[in-house]
Coordinates of C-alpha atoms and ligand atoms in Angstrom, one line a residue:
M1 CA 70.6 92.8 91.0
A2 CA 72.2 91.6 87.7
L3 CA 76.0 91.7 87.8
P4 CA 77.7 93.8 85.2
S5 CA 79.1 91.8 82.2
C6 CA 82.4 90.1 82.7
K7 CA 85.7 91.7 81.8
K8 CA 88.6 89.6 80.5
Y9 CA 92.3 90.1 81.1
D10 CA 95.4 88.1 80.6
C11 CA 96.3 88.5 84.3
L12 CA 94.6 89.7 87.5
V13 CA 96.5 90.8 90.6
I14 CA 94.7 91.2 93.9
G15 CA 96.2 93.8 96.2
A16 CA 97.8 97.1 95.2
G17 CA 100.5 97.3 97.9
I18 CA 104.1 97.4 96.8
Q19 CA 104.3 93.7 95.9
G20 CA 101.1 93.5 93.9
S21 CA 101.9 96.8 92.1
F22 CA 105.4 95.6 91.1
T23 CA 103.9 92.3 90.0
A24 CA 101.4 94.1 87.8
Y25 CA 104.2 96.4 86.5
H26 CA 106.3 93.4 85.3
L27 CA 103.3 91.6 83.8
A28 CA 102.5 94.8 81.8
K29 CA 106.1 95.1 80.8
N30 CA 105.7 91.5 79.4
K31 CA 102.8 92.8 77.3
K32 CA 100.1 91.1 79.4
K33 CA 96.8 92.8 79.7
T34 CA 96.7 93.2 83.5
L35 CA 94.2 94.3 86.0
L36 CA 95.3 95.3 89.5
L37 CA 92.4 95.2 92.1
E38 CA 92.5 97.0 95.4
Q39 CA 89.9 96.9 98.1
F40 CA 90.4 100.5 99.5
P41 CA 90.4 103.8 97.6
L42 CA 94.1 104.6 96.8
P43 CA 96.3 105.7 98.3
H44 CA 95.5 104.2 101.7
S45 CA 97.3 103.5 105.0
R46 CA 95.6 100.3 106.1
G47 CA 98.1 97.7 105.0
S48 CA 101.9 97.5 105.0
S49 CA 103.2 99.7 102.2
H50 CA 102.3 103.2 103.3
G51 CA 104.6 105.8 104.9
Q52 CA 107.4 107.8 103.3
T53 CA 110.4 105.7 104.2
R54 CA 111.8 102.2 104.3
I55 CA 115.4 100.9 104.7
I56 CA 117.1 99.5 101.6
R57 CA 120.3 97.4 102.2
R58 CA 122.3 94.6 100.9
A59 CA 123.3 93.4 104.3
Y60 CA 121.4 90.2 105.2
V61 CA 122.1 87.1 107.2
E62 CA 120.8 85.0 104.3
D63 CA 123.0 85.1 101.2
F64 CA 120.1 84.6 98.8
Y65 CA 118.5 88.0 99.9
T66 CA 121.9 89.8 99.4
K67 CA 122.1 88.3 95.9
M68 CA 118.5 89.3 95.1
M69 CA 119.2 92.8 96.3
E70 CA 121.8 93.2 93.4
E71 CA 119.0 93.0 90.9
S72 CA 116.6 94.9 93.1
Y73 CA 118.9 98.0 93.2
Q74 CA 119.1 97.8 89.4
L75 CA 115.3 97.7 89.1
W76 CA 114.8 100.6 91.6
A77 CA 117.2 102.6 89.4
E78 CA 115.2 101.6 86.3
L79 CA 112.0 102.8 87.9
E80 CA 113.7 106.0 88.9
R81 CA 114.6 106.6 85.3
D82 CA 111.2 105.5 83.9
S83 CA 109.3 107.7 86.4
G84 CA 111.7 110.6 86.5
T85 CA 111.5 110.4 90.3
T86 CA 114.3 110.1 92.9
L87 CA 113.3 107.1 95.1
C88 CA 116.4 106.3 97.2
R89 CA 118.9 108.2 99.3
K90 CA 122.2 106.6 100.4
T91 CA 122.8 107.0 104.1
G92 CA 124.6 103.8 105.0
A93 CA 123.1 101.3 107.5
V94 CA 124.9 100.6 110.8
F95 CA 124.5 97.2 112.3
F96 CA 125.4 96.8 116.0
A97 CA 125.3 94.1 118.5
K98 CA 127.4 92.5 121.3
A99 CA 130.7 91.2 120.0
G100 CA 130.2 87.5 119.0
N101 CA 126.4 87.9 118.3
Q102 CA 125.6 85.1 115.8
E103 CA 123.3 87.2 113.7
F104 CA 125.7 90.1 113.5
E105 CA 128.6 87.8 112.5
A106 CA 126.5 86.0 109.9
T107 CA 125.5 89.4 108.4
C108 CA 129.2 90.5 108.2
R109 CA 130.1 87.1 106.6
T110 CA 127.4 87.6 103.9
M111 CA 128.7 91.1 103.2
Q112 CA 132.3 89.9 102.9
Q113 CA 131.4 86.9 100.7
N114 CA 129.4 89.2 98.3
Q115 CA 132.0 92.0 98.4
I116 CA 129.6 94.5 99.7
P117 CA 131.4 97.7 100.7
C118 CA 131.3 97.9 104.5
E119 CA 133.1 99.5 107.4
Y120 CA 133.8 97.9 110.8
L121 CA 133.7 100.2 113.8
S122 CA 134.6 99.7 117.4
W123 CA 132.3 101.3 120.0
E124 CA 134.9 104.2 120.3
Q125 CA 135.0 104.7 116.5
M126 CA 131.2 104.7 116.5
K127 CA 131.3 107.5 119.0
Q128 CA 133.6 109.5 116.8
K129 CA 131.7 108.9 113.6
Y130 CA 128.2 109.1 115.0
P131 CA 128.5 111.1 118.3
G132 CA 124.8 110.7 118.9
F133 CA 125.1 106.9 119.4
S134 CA 126.4 105.6 122.7
L135 CA 127.3 101.9 122.3
N136 CA 128.6 99.7 125.2
P137 CA 132.3 98.8 125.2
D138 CA 131.4 95.2 124.5
E139 CA 129.5 96.1 121.3
V140 CA 130.7 96.3 117.7
A141 CA 129.3 97.9 114.6
C142 CA 129.5 97.3 110.9
T143 CA 128.1 99.7 108.2
D144 CA 126.6 98.5 104.9
L145 CA 127.9 101.5 102.9
T146 CA 125.5 100.8 100.0
A147 CA 122.4 101.1 102.2
G148 CA 120.0 104.0 102.6
V149 CA 116.4 105.2 102.6
L150 CA 113.7 104.3 100.0
Y151 CA 111.0 106.9 99.6
A152 CA 108.1 104.4 100.0
D153 CA 105.0 106.4 99.2
K154 CA 106.7 107.9 96.1
A155 CA 107.9 104.5 95.0
L156 CA 104.4 103.0 95.3
R157 CA 103.0 106.0 93.3
A158 CA 105.8 105.7 90.7
V159 CA 105.3 102.0 90.1
Q160 CA 101.5 102.3 89.8
E161 CA 101.7 105.3 87.4
T162 CA 104.3 103.5 85.3
F163 CA 102.1 100.4 85.2
Q164 CA 99.2 102.5 84.0
R165 CA 101.3 104.2 81.4
M166 CA 102.2 100.8 80.0
G167 CA 98.4 100.1 79.6
G168 CA 97.7 98.4 82.9
V169 CA 94.5 99.0 84.7
I170 CA 94.1 99.7 88.4
L171 CA 90.6 99.5 90.0
D172 CA 90.5 100.6 93.6
G173 CA 87.6 100.5 96.1
Q174 CA 86.8 97.0 94.8
K175 CA 87.2 94.3 97.4
V176 CA 87.6 90.8 96.1
M177 CA 84.7 88.7 97.5
H178 CA 85.0 85.5 95.6
I179 CA 87.5 83.6 93.5
K180 CA 86.4 80.7 91.3
P181 CA 89.5 78.7 90.3
G182 CA 89.7 76.9 86.9
P183 CA 91.6 77.2 83.6
V184 CA 90.0 80.6 83.5
V185 CA 89.8 82.2 87.0
T186 CA 86.7 84.2 87.8
V187 CA 87.1 87.0 90.4
T188 CA 84.0 88.7 91.8
T189 CA 84.5 92.0 93.6
T190 CA 82.1 94.2 95.5
S191 CA 81.1 95.8 92.1
S192 CA 82.0 93.6 89.2
V193 CA 83.3 90.3 87.8
Y194 CA 86.6 89.7 86.0
E195 CA 88.2 86.7 84.2
A196 CA 91.8 85.8 83.4
E197 CA 93.9 82.8 82.7
R198 CA 96.2 83.8 85.6
L199 CA 95.8 85.2 89.0
V200 CA 98.3 86.6 91.5
I201 CA 97.3 87.1 95.1
T202 CA 99.4 89.7 97.0
A203 CA 96.9 90.6 99.7
G204 CA 99.4 91.5 102.5
P205 CA 97.9 91.1 105.9
W206 CA 94.6 89.9 104.3
A207 CA 96.3 87.0 102.5
Q208 CA 94.8 84.5 104.9
K209 CA 91.3 85.8 104.4
V210 CA 91.6 85.6 100.6
L211 CA 93.3 82.2 100.6
R212 CA 91.1 80.4 103.2
P213 CA 88.2 79.9 100.7
L214 CA 90.7 78.4 98.3
S215 CA 91.5 75.6 100.8
L216 CA 94.8 77.0 101.8
E217 CA 95.6 78.0 105.4
L218 CA 99.2 79.3 105.6
P219 CA 101.0 79.7 108.9
L220 CA 100.9 83.5 108.7
K221 CA 100.8 85.8 111.7
T222 CA 99.6 89.4 111.3
L223 CA 101.3 91.8 113.7
K224 CA 100.4 95.4 114.5
I225 CA 103.6 97.5 114.5
N226 CA 103.9 100.7 116.4
V227 CA 105.8 103.1 114.1
C228 CA 107.4 105.6 116.5
Y229 CA 109.1 109.0 115.8
W230 CA 111.4 110.7 118.2
K231 CA 112.7 114.2 118.7
E232 CA 115.8 115.8 120.1
K233 CA 115.8 116.9 123.7
I234 CA 117.1 120.3 122.7
P235 CA 116.3 120.8 119.0
G236 CA 119.4 121.2 116.8
R237 CA 121.8 121.1 119.8
S238 CA 123.2 117.5 119.5
G239 CA 123.6 117.5 115.7
I240 CA 122.3 113.9 115.7
L241 CA 119.8 114.5 113.0
Q242 CA 122.4 115.6 110.5
D243 CA 123.7 112.6 108.6
F244 CA 121.6 110.3 110.8
P245 CA 122.3 106.8 109.3
C246 CA 119.9 103.9 109.1
F247 CA 120.7 101.5 111.9
L248 CA 119.7 98.0 113.0
S249 CA 120.5 96.7 116.5
T250 CA 120.2 93.2 117.8
Q251 CA 119.8 93.2 121.6
S252 CA 120.1 90.3 124.0
N253 CA 120.9 87.5 121.6
G254 CA 118.4 88.4 119.0
E255 CA 115.5 88.8 121.4
H256 CA 115.0 92.5 120.6
E257 CA 115.6 93.9 117.2
I258 CA 115.3 97.7 116.8
Y259 CA 115.9 99.7 113.7
G260 CA 116.0 103.4 112.9
L261 CA 116.2 105.8 110.0
P262 CA 116.0 109.5 109.2
S263 CA 112.4 110.5 109.0
K264 CA 111.0 112.2 105.9
E265 CA 107.5 112.1 107.4
Y266 CA 108.3 114.6 110.1
P267 CA 111.2 116.9 109.7
G268 CA 113.2 117.1 112.9
L269 CA 112.2 113.6 114.0
V270 CA 113.8 110.2 113.6
K271 CA 111.9 107.0 113.0
I272 CA 112.9 104.2 115.5
C273 CA 110.8 101.1 115.7
Y274 CA 110.7 97.7 117.4
H275 CA 110.8 94.9 114.8
H276 CA 108.0 93.0 116.6
G277 CA 104.4 93.6 117.5
N278 CA 101.3 91.9 118.9
E279 CA 99.1 89.7 116.8
A280 CA 96.2 91.7 115.4
D281 CA 93.6 91.3 112.7
P282 CA 94.2 94.0 110.1
E283 CA 90.6 95.1 110.5
Q284 CA 91.3 95.8 114.2
R285 CA 94.7 97.5 113.7
D286 CA 93.6 101.0 114.5
L287 CA 91.6 100.2 117.7
Q288 CA 93.2 101.7 120.9
A289 CA 96.6 100.4 121.9
T290 CA 96.4 97.6 124.5
K291 CA 98.8 97.1 127.4
P292 CA 101.2 94.6 125.7
Q293 CA 101.5 97.1 122.8
I294 CA 102.6 99.8 125.2
Q295 CA 105.2 97.3 126.4
D296 CA 106.8 97.5 122.9
I297 CA 107.1 101.2 123.3
R298 CA 108.7 100.8 126.8
I299 CA 111.4 98.7 125.2
L300 CA 112.0 101.5 122.7
C301 CA 112.1 104.2 125.4
N302 CA 114.7 102.2 127.4
F303 CA 116.8 101.7 124.2
I304 CA 116.7 105.4 123.3
S305 CA 117.7 106.4 126.9
H306 CA 120.7 104.1 126.7
Y307 CA 121.9 104.3 123.1
L308 CA 120.6 107.7 121.8
P309 CA 120.7 109.9 124.9
S310 CA 120.2 113.2 123.1
L311 CA 116.7 112.1 122.0
H312 CA 113.7 112.6 124.1
P313 CA 112.9 109.1 125.4
E314 CA 109.2 109.3 124.8
P315 CA 107.8 109.1 121.2
A316 CA 106.6 112.3 119.6
V317 CA 104.3 110.5 117.2
I318 CA 103.1 106.9 117.0
E319 CA 101.5 105.4 113.9
Q320 CA 100.5 101.9 112.9
C321 CA 101.5 99.5 110.2
M322 CA 101.2 95.7 109.7
Y323 CA 103.7 92.9 109.4
T324 CA 102.6 89.5 108.0
N325 CA 105.1 87.0 109.3
T326 CA 106.0 83.5 108.3
P327 CA 107.5 81.2 111.0
D328 CA 111.0 81.5 109.4
R329 CA 110.5 85.1 108.3
N330 CA 111.2 84.2 104.7
F331 CA 108.7 85.2 102.0
I332 CA 106.2 82.9 100.3
L333 CA 106.6 83.1 96.5
D334 CA 104.9 80.0 95.0
R335 CA 102.0 78.5 93.1
H336 CA 98.8 77.5 94.9
P337 CA 99.3 73.7 95.5
L338 CA 95.9 72.9 93.9
H339 CA 95.5 75.6 91.3
K340 CA 98.7 76.1 89.3
N341 CA 97.5 79.3 87.6
I342 CA 97.1 81.0 91.0
I343 CA 100.3 82.5 92.3
I344 CA 100.8 83.7 95.8
G345 CA 103.2 86.4 97.2
A346 CA 102.8 86.6 101.0
G347 CA 104.5 86.7 104.4
F348 CA 106.9 89.5 103.7
S349 CA 107.7 89.5 107.5
G350 CA 108.6 93.2 107.8
H351 CA 111.4 93.3 105.3
G352 CA 109.8 93.0 101.8
F353 CA 109.8 96.6 100.5
K354 CA 113.4 96.8 99.4
L355 CA 113.0 93.5 97.5
S356 CA 109.6 94.3 95.9
P357 CA 111.0 95.0 92.4
V358 CA 112.5 91.4 92.3
V359 CA 109.5 89.9 94.1
G360 CA 107.2 91.4 91.5
K361 CA 109.4 90.0 88.7
I362 CA 109.5 86.5 90.2
L363 CA 105.7 86.5 90.8
S364 CA 105.2 87.6 87.2
E365 CA 107.6 85.0 85.9
L366 CA 105.8 82.3 87.9
S367 CA 102.5 83.5 86.6
I368 CA 103.6 83.6 82.9
G369 CA 105.6 80.3 83.3
E370 CA 108.9 81.9 82.3
H371 CA 112.3 80.5 83.2
L372 CA 113.0 81.3 86.8
R373 CA 116.4 82.9 87.6
Y374 CA 116.4 82.3 91.3
D375 CA 116.2 79.1 93.4
L376 CA 112.8 79.5 95.0
E377 CA 113.3 76.7 97.5
P378 CA 113.4 79.1 100.6
F379 CA 110.1 80.5 99.5
R380 CA 108.1 77.4 98.8
I381 CA 104.8 76.6 100.6
S382 CA 105.9 73.0 101.0
R383 CA 108.4 74.0 103.7
F384 CA 105.4 74.4 106.0
K385 CA 103.9 71.0 105.2
N386 CA 103.8 70.1 108.9
Q387 CA 102.2 73.5 109.8
L388 CA 99.5 73.7 107.1
K389 CA 96.1 73.4 108.7
S390 CA 94.3 72.9 105.4
A391 CA 93.9 69.4 104.0
L392 CA 96.3 69.6 101.1
Ligands
FAD1 C1 106.5 99.7 110.1 C2 107.1 99.0 109.0 C3 108.4 99.2 108.6 C4 109.0 98.5 107.6 N1 110.2 98.7 107.2 C5 110.8 98.1 106.2 C6 112.1 98.4 105.7 O1 112.7 99.3 106.3 N2 112.6 97.8 104.6 C7 111.8 96.9 104.0 O2 112.4 96.3 103.0 N3 110.6 96.5 104.3 C8 110.0 97.1 105.4 N4 108.8 96.8 105.8 C9 108.0 95.8 105.1 C10 107.3 96.2 103.9 O3 106.8 97.5 104.0 C11 106.3 95.1 103.5 O4 106.9 93.9 103.4 C12 105.5 95.4 102.2 O5 105.0 96.7 102.3 C13 104.4 94.4 102.1 O6 103.7 94.7 100.9 P1 102.4 93.9 100.4 O7 102.1 94.4 99.1 O8 102.6 92.5 100.7 O9 101.3 94.3 101.5 P2 100.2 95.5 101.6 O10 100.9 96.8 101.4 O11 99.5 95.4 102.8 O12 99.3 95.3 100.3 C14 98.3 94.4 100.3 C15 97.1 95.0 99.6 O13 96.1 94.0 99.3 C16 94.9 94.7 99.4 N5 93.8 93.6 99.6 C17 93.8 92.7 100.6 N6 92.7 92.0 100.5 C18 92.0 92.4 99.4 C19 90.8 92.0 98.7 N7 90.0 91.0 99.2 N8 90.5 92.7 97.6 C20 91.2 93.7 97.1 N9 92.4 94.1 97.7 C21 92.8 93.5 98.8 C22 95.1 95.5 100.7 O14 94.1 96.5 100.9 C23 96.5 96.1 100.5 O15 96.4 97.3 99.8 C24 108.2 97.5 106.9 C25 106.8 97.3 107.2 C26 106.3 98.1 108.2 C27 104.9 97.8 108.6

């Protein structure tokens, strides 16, 4: 069968998750004729960007993320204005851990150094402020008062619609099957062929599958995350769901990280998840839970019984999502080592949503060759030079 005639763009972006959508949006803002390609019919829930909520916060161990969040908050506000949609709600995010926990202390230090409004709470003050939480006497808390909830599905829709209003094109249901590098990159999908001088790959958990034929094997791990929702033992009795903040807890010296946020998905439930999962191919994500995955949920049940005793310690709903982790959990934002007009955004390691407006801007700047405003050293592919399996 003859392939349809080739379509030419300034830039192609593969993957219409939140990172690819924001990259396409910034490219279109820069007057680039941009095509965003997505393998599944949109919207879909097979990758990492679906669901109604994500935590947004400035508190980070790493100073560079806190600095990037400054611009990210501005860009979220800009998208809210452009789209006429409310995308964030401030709730605060409570961090708690055993006193002296290194990660907790580093996060507090970053907040102080960057003058982020925050509030320190002893376990007793925690009980007064958030009666639903029951911390141990040797634990401490600190609230990032600027943090809150991002309305993820709404945000994805808003950025895609704004991109299209600026003249951008989204073609969904078109899986990219082949990429021919060169000064002009040719991309063949399941139904057509496209050309552009620049390509950005933001394929989420499929990044490895897309990059392997381009002789690049990054040390990425794709994890299946069980997204759990919990209800009160006696609905309405404890008051825990009113003013429920976002929270992040580091247990046993960083071994278990658990986070929670008010659920918009299911009124009357809160979303509390384990920040780890079992390795899984994204194509196999929705097959039945295996035993080790149930182990994740056991950890959560024990956590809830101990720290949030007014919640029923069995999840009311379990859904699935994917993380794509790098060994150091920092993102990959870089050029392909062999093909300088192919840009890669990958490895968002379960914390990329809040930063996606800045990530998209950086990827678009890398693609266009504009002056970069951030030090991209922490995000370079070369930091994995001893772990790259490909012969680069
Ligand atoms: C349970 C959960 C909770 C999270 N909580 C937070 C949080 O609180 N705060 C936060 O900041 N972040 C959070 N994250 C992380 C954040 O959601 C992700 O970092 C982000 O969504 C990653 O987006 P992405 O665009 O890289 O990936 P994806 O959303 O997976 O997008 C990649 C897209 O590429 C498409 N694609 C792949 N291959 C092809 C191909 N060959 N052809 C065409 N299209 C292709 C896929 O179909 C997909 O749509 C969470 C993630 C999960 C799973």
